[in-house]
CSV table of C-alpha atoms in Angstrom, one decimal:
chain,number,residue,atom,x,y,z
A,13,UNK,CA,-1.2,-43.2,23.0
A,14,UNK,CA,-2.9,-45.4,20.3
A,15,UNK,CA,-3.3,-49.1,20.7
A,16,UNK,CA,-2.3,-51.2,17.9
A,17,UNK,CA,-4.7,-54.3,17.2
A,18,UNK,CA,-3.2,-57.5,16.8
A,19,UNK,CA,-2.7,-58.6,13.2
A,20,UNK,CA,-5.3,-61.1,12.4
A,21,UNK,CA,-4.2,-64.6,11.8
A,22,UNK,CA,-4.6,-65.7,8.1
A,23,UNK,CA,-5.7,-69.2,7.9
A,24,UNK,CA,-5.6,-71.3,4.7
A,25,UNK,CA,-8.0,-74.2,4.1
A,26,UNK,CA,-6.7,-77.0,2.2
A,27,UNK,CA,-8.9,-80.2,1.1
A,28,UNK,CA,-6.4,-82.8,0.0
A,29,UNK,CA,-8.1,-85.0,-2.7
A,30,UNK,CA,-7.0,-88.0,-4.6
A,31,UNK,CA,-8.6,-90.1,-7.2
A,32,UNK,CA,-6.8,-93.3,-6.4
A,33,UNK,CA,-8.4,-94.9,-3.4
A,34,UNK,CA,-8.2,-98.7,-2.4
A,35,UNK,CA,-11.5,-98.9,-0.9
A,36,UNK,CA,-13.4,-96.3,-2.8
A,37,UNK,CA,-11.7,-95.2,-6.3
A,38,UNK,CA,-12.9,-91.9,-7.4
A,39,UNK,CA,-14.5,-90.9,-4.2
A,40,UNK,CA,-13.8,-87.2,-4.6
A,41,UNK,CA,-16.2,-87.2,-7.8
A,42,UNK,CA,-19.1,-89.3,-6.5
A,43,UNK,CA,-22.6,-87.8,-6.8
A,44,UNK,CA,-24.4,-86.9,-3.6
A,45,UNK,CA,-27.9,-85.5,-4.2
A,46,UNK,CA,-26.6,-83.7,-7.4
A,47,UNK,CA,-23.3,-82.5,-6.2
A,48,UNK,CA,-20.0,-84.1,-6.1
A,49,UNK,CA,-18.3,-85.0,-2.7
A,50,UNK,CA,-15.4,-82.6,-3.1
A,51,UNK,CA,-17.8,-79.8,-4.0
A,52,UNK,CA,-19.9,-80.3,-0.9
A,53,UNK,CA,-16.8,-80.3,1.2
A,54,UNK,CA,-15.6,-77.2,-0.6
A,55,UNK,CA,-18.9,-75.4,-0.2
A,56,UNK,CA,-19.1,-76.1,3.5
A,57,UNK,CA,-15.7,-75.1,4.2
A,58,UNK,CA,-16.2,-71.9,2.6
A,59,UNK,CA,-18.6,-71.2,5.1
A,60,UNK,CA,-16.0,-70.8,7.8
A,61,UNK,CA,-15.7,-67.5,9.4
A,62,UNK,CA,-11.9,-68.2,10.1
A,63,UNK,CA,-10.8,-69.2,6.7
A,64,UNK,CA,-9.0,-66.4,4.4
A,65,UNK,CA,-9.0,-69.0,1.6
A,66,UNK,CA,-10.1,-72.5,0.6
A,67,UNK,CA,-8.4,-74.6,-1.9
A,68,UNK,CA,-8.4,-78.2,-3.2
A,69,UNK,CA,-4.9,-80.1,-3.2
A,70,UNK,CA,-4.8,-82.9,-5.6
A,71,UNK,CA,-2.5,-84.7,-8.2
A,72,UNK,CA,-5.4,-85.8,-10.6
A,73,UNK,CA,-6.6,-83.7,-13.6
A,74,UNK,CA,-10.1,-85.2,-13.5
A,75,UNK,CA,-10.5,-83.5,-9.9
A,76,UNK,CA,-8.6,-80.4,-11.1
A,77,UNK,CA,-11.0,-79.9,-14.0
A,78,UNK,CA,-14.1,-80.6,-11.9
A,79,UNK,CA,-13.2,-78.3,-8.9
A,80,UNK,CA,-12.4,-75.5,-11.6
A,81,UNK,CA,-15.7,-76.1,-13.1
A,82,UNK,CA,-17.8,-75.1,-10.3
A,83,UNK,CA,-15.5,-72.1,-9.6
A,84,UNK,CA,-13.2,-73.5,-6.9
A,85,UNK,CA,-9.4,-72.9,-6.4
A,86,UNK,CA,-7.1,-76.0,-7.0
A,87,UNK,CA,-3.5,-76.6,-6.5
A,88,UNK,CA,-1.8,-79.3,-8.4
A,89,UNK,CA,0.7,-81.5,-6.2
A,90,UNK,CA,3.0,-84.4,-6.8
A,91,UNK,CA,1.3,-88.0,-6.8
A,92,UNK,CA,3.9,-89.5,-4.5
A,93,UNK,CA,2.5,-88.1,-1.1
A,94,UNK,CA,1.8,-90.6,1.4
A,95,UNK,CA,-0.4,-88.4,3.7
A,96,UNK,CA,-2.8,-85.5,3.3
A,97,UNK,CA,-0.4,-83.7,5.4
A,98,UNK,CA,2.4,-84.2,3.0
A,99,UNK,CA,0.0,-82.9,0.1
A,100,UNK,CA,-1.2,-79.8,2.2
A,101,UNK,CA,2.7,-79.0,2.8
A,102,UNK,CA,3.2,-78.8,-0.8
A,103,UNK,CA,0.0,-76.9,-1.7
A,104,UNK,CA,1.0,-74.5,1.2
A,105,UNK,CA,4.4,-73.7,-0.4
A,106,UNK,CA,2.5,-72.8,-3.7
A,107,UNK,CA,0.1,-70.4,-1.7
A,108,UNK,CA,2.5,-68.4,0.7
A,109,UNK,CA,1.4,-65.7,3.0
A,110,UNK,CA,-0.6,-67.8,5.4
A,111,UNK,CA,0.0,-68.0,9.0
A,112,UNK,CA,-2.0,-71.2,9.5
A,113,UNK,CA,-3.2,-74.1,7.4
A,114,UNK,CA,-6.2,-76.2,8.1
A,115,UNK,CA,-6.3,-79.7,6.6
A,116,UNK,CA,-10.0,-80.4,6.0
A,117,UNK,CA,-11.0,-84.1,5.2
A,118,UNK,CA,-12.1,-84.5,1.5
A,119,UNK,CA,-14.4,-87.2,2.5
A,120,UNK,CA,-16.9,-85.5,4.8
A,121,UNK,CA,-19.4,-83.8,2.6
A,122,UNK,CA,-21.3,-82.4,5.3
A,123,UNK,CA,-18.7,-81.2,7.5
A,124,UNK,CA,-20.0,-78.5,9.8
A,125,UNK,CA,-18.0,-75.1,9.4
A,126,UNK,CA,-18.3,-74.3,13.2
A,127,UNK,CA,-15.8,-77.3,13.4
A,128,UNK,CA,-13.3,-75.6,11.3
A,129,UNK,CA,-13.9,-72.2,13.4
A,130,UNK,CA,-13.4,-74.0,16.5
A,131,UNK,CA,-10.1,-75.4,15.2
A,132,UNK,CA,-8.9,-72.1,13.9
A,133,UNK,CA,-9.7,-70.4,17.1
A,134,UNK,CA,-6.8,-72.6,18.8
A,135,UNK,CA,-4.6,-70.2,16.9
A,136,UNK,CA,-5.5,-67.1,18.5
A,137,UNK,CA,-2.8,-68.4,20.8
A,138,UNK,CA,0.5,-67.5,19.3
A,139,UNK,CA,2.1,-70.6,21.1
A,140,UNK,CA,-0.1,-73.1,19.3
A,141,UNK,CA,2.0,-75.3,17.1
A,142,UNK,CA,-0.7,-77.8,15.9
A,143,UNK,CA,-4.2,-78.1,16.6
A,144,UNK,CA,-7.1,-80.9,16.3
A,145,UNK,CA,-10.7,-81.8,17.8
A,146,UNK,CA,-11.9,-84.3,19.9
A,147,UNK,CA,-15.5,-85.4,21.0
A,148,UNK,CA,-16.9,-87.1,24.2
A,149,UNK,CA,-17.5,-90.9,23.4
A,150,UNK,CA,-20.8,-91.8,24.5
A,151,UNK,CA,-21.1,-95.6,23.7
A,152,UNK,CA,-19.1,-98.6,24.5
A,153,UNK,CA,-19.2,-99.5,20.8
A,154,UNK,CA,-17.5,-96.6,20.0
A,155,UNK,CA,-15.0,-96.9,22.9
A,156,UNK,CA,-13.8,-100.2,21.6
A,157,UNK,CA,-13.8,-99.5,17.8
A,158,UNK,CA,-10.1,-99.7,16.7
A,159,UNK,CA,-11.2,-97.6,13.6
A,160,UNK,CA,-11.9,-94.7,15.9
A,161,UNK,CA,-8.8,-93.5,17.7
A,162,UNK,CA,-8.7,-92.3,21.2
A,163,UNK,CA,-6.9,-89.6,22.8
A,164,UNK,CA,-6.1,-88.4,26.2
A,165,UNK,CA,-5.3,-84.8,27.4
A,166,UNK,CA,-3.1,-83.0,29.8
A,167,UNK,CA,-4.3,-80.1,31.9
A,168,UNK,CA,-3.5,-77.6,29.3
A,169,UNK,CA,-5.9,-79.3,26.7
A,170,UNK,CA,-2.9,-80.9,24.8
A,171,UNK,CA,-2.8,-84.3,23.5
A,172,UNK,CA,-0.7,-86.7,25.6
A,173,UNK,CA,-1.2,-89.8,23.3
A,174,UNK,CA,-3.5,-91.2,20.7
A,175,UNK,CA,-4.3,-94.8,20.5
A,176,UNK,CA,-6.6,-97.3,18.6
A,177,UNK,CA,-7.5,-98.7,22.1
A,178,UNK,CA,-9.3,-97.2,24.8
A,179,UNK,CA,-7.2,-95.0,27.0
A,180,UNK,CA,-6.7,-94.6,29.9
A,181,UNK,CA,-7.1,-98.2,31.1
A,182,UNK,CA,-9.4,-98.2,34.1
A,183,UNK,CA,-7.7,-100.8,36.5
A,184,UNK,CA,-10.1,-102.8,38.6
A,185,UNK,CA,-13.3,-101.6,36.7
A,186,UNK,CA,-15.4,-103.6,34.3
A,187,UNK,CA,-14.7,-102.3,30.9
A,188,UNK,CA,-18.7,-102.3,30.6
A,189,UNK,CA,-18.7,-99.5,33.2
A,190,UNK,CA,-15.7,-97.3,32.1
A,191,UNK,CA,-17.9,-94.5,30.6
A,192,UNK,CA,-19.7,-94.2,34.0
A,193,UNK,CA,-16.3,-94.0,35.7
A,194,UNK,CA,-14.3,-91.6,33.3
A,195,UNK,CA,-14.6,-89.1,30.4
A,196,UNK,CA,-13.2,-90.7,27.2
A,197,UNK,CA,-12.6,-88.8,24.1
A,198,UNK,CA,-12.4,-90.0,20.5
A,199,UNK,CA,-10.2,-88.1,17.7
A,200,UNK,CA,-12.0,-86.0,15.3
A,201,UNK,CA,-9.6,-86.2,12.2
A,202,UNK,CA,-9.2,-82.5,11.1
A,203,UNK,CA,-5.7,-80.8,11.7
A,204,UNK,CA,-4.6,-77.3,12.1
A,205,UNK,CA,-0.8,-76.3,11.4
A,206,UNK,CA,1.3,-73.2,12.1
A,207,UNK,CA,2.6,-72.8,8.8
A,208,UNK,CA,6.4,-73.3,9.7
A,209,UNK,CA,5.3,-76.4,11.8
A,210,UNK,CA,3.6,-78.0,8.9
A,211,UNK,CA,6.8,-77.8,6.7
A,212,UNK,CA,8.9,-79.2,9.7
A,213,UNK,CA,6.7,-82.0,10.5
A,214,UNK,CA,6.6,-83.3,6.9
A,215,UNK,CA,10.6,-83.7,7.1
A,216,UNK,CA,10.3,-86.1,10.1
A,217,UNK,CA,11.0,-89.8,9.6
A,218,UNK,CA,8.0,-92.3,10.4
A,219,UNK,CA,8.4,-92.8,14.3
A,220,UNK,CA,8.2,-96.3,16.1
A,221,UNK,CA,4.7,-95.1,17.7
A,222,UNK,CA,3.4,-94.2,14.5
A,223,UNK,CA,4.2,-97.6,13.0
A,224,UNK,CA,2.6,-99.4,16.0
A,225,UNK,CA,-0.7,-97.6,15.9
A,226,UNK,CA,-0.8,-96.4,12.1
A,227,UNK,CA,-1.5,-92.9,13.4
A,228,UNK,CA,0.7,-90.2,11.8
A,229,UNK,CA,0.0,-87.6,14.6
A,230,UNK,CA,2.0,-89.9,17.0
A,231,UNK,CA,5.3,-89.0,15.1
A,232,UNK,CA,4.7,-85.5,15.9
A,233,UNK,CA,4.2,-86.1,19.7
A,234,UNK,CA,7.2,-88.4,19.6
A,235,UNK,CA,9.3,-85.6,18.2
A,236,UNK,CA,8.2,-83.2,21.2
A,237,UNK,CA,5.7,-81.1,19.1
A,238,UNK,CA,2.5,-80.0,21.1
A,239,UNK,CA,-0.9,-80.5,19.7
A,240,UNK,CA,-3.6,-78.2,21.2
A,241,UNK,CA,-7.2,-79.8,21.5
A,242,UNK,CA,-10.5,-78.3,21.5
A,243,UNK,CA,-13.6,-80.3,22.2
A,244,UNK,CA,-16.6,-80.3,19.9
A,245,UNK,CA,-20.0,-81.8,20.3
A,246,UNK,CA,-20.8,-81.9,16.6
A,247,UNK,CA,-20.6,-85.6,15.0
A,248,UNK,CA,-18.7,-85.9,11.7
A,249,UNK,CA,-19.6,-88.5,9.0
A,250,UNK,CA,-16.9,-89.6,6.7
A,251,UNK,CA,-17.4,-91.6,3.4
A,252,UNK,CA,-14.7,-94.4,3.2
A,253,UNK,CA,-16.6,-97.1,1.5
A,254,UNK,CA,-19.5,-97.5,-1.1
A,255,UNK,CA,-21.6,-98.6,2.1
A,256,UNK,CA,-20.8,-95.5,3.9
A,257,UNK,CA,-22.2,-93.7,0.9
A,258,UNK,CA,-25.4,-95.4,1.1
A,259,UNK,CA,-25.9,-94.5,4.7
A,260,UNK,CA,-25.0,-91.1,4.1
A,261,UNK,CA,-27.5,-90.7,1.2
A,262,UNK,CA,-30.3,-92.1,3.7
A,263,UNK,CA,-29.4,-89.7,6.3
A,264,UNK,CA,-29.3,-86.7,4.1
A,265,UNK,CA,-32.4,-87.1,1.7
């Protein structure tokens, strides 16, 4: 009797990109050592072994023309989306036939494709609905940085909660020694979604926990969805401001 091999999971990598940014307008098209940021993200994502296809999702004609100019695939979306997740959901509807969608941050020009592969591997388990990455926190500064969300996990490597404050709180321990007493994780903001789950979560109303922490993934947890978590040891560097750009240019001469 012949044994049928499992059908490979088809994964679509989407890079949401918008021109209008409050802190850094035109960010996707900024030059980083001779290439735009969006081109660098696209090329890094294309190195992934798990992605069947990579595309940029945008509402801006300047970005569309630029991506097509370097040979990339681009999907035009509405200009009313409030998040990259919503933009990915629309783009995915225009590119059917994929089992999983990975939302790749458009402001990480040197993202390591191994992180994308690690995230994609979470969907080898057919029970995985959503997935993301975390990294062990190594400094008190990072632990108490409200701009770096933290996450706690259950025994099945699923997210229990995300917060901008350190979690868990270690009672009767000096906060300066917390890293010696417990393993804390920070969230790495790249997401994978099973294709049907992506469409479902974008129909959910904004939740109370999401409003409190300003973290959209809490909406999914609050509505009972499970988020699989994989641990990476690779650091990421996002460009949110012109000052961040100066730092990245120095680090990657």
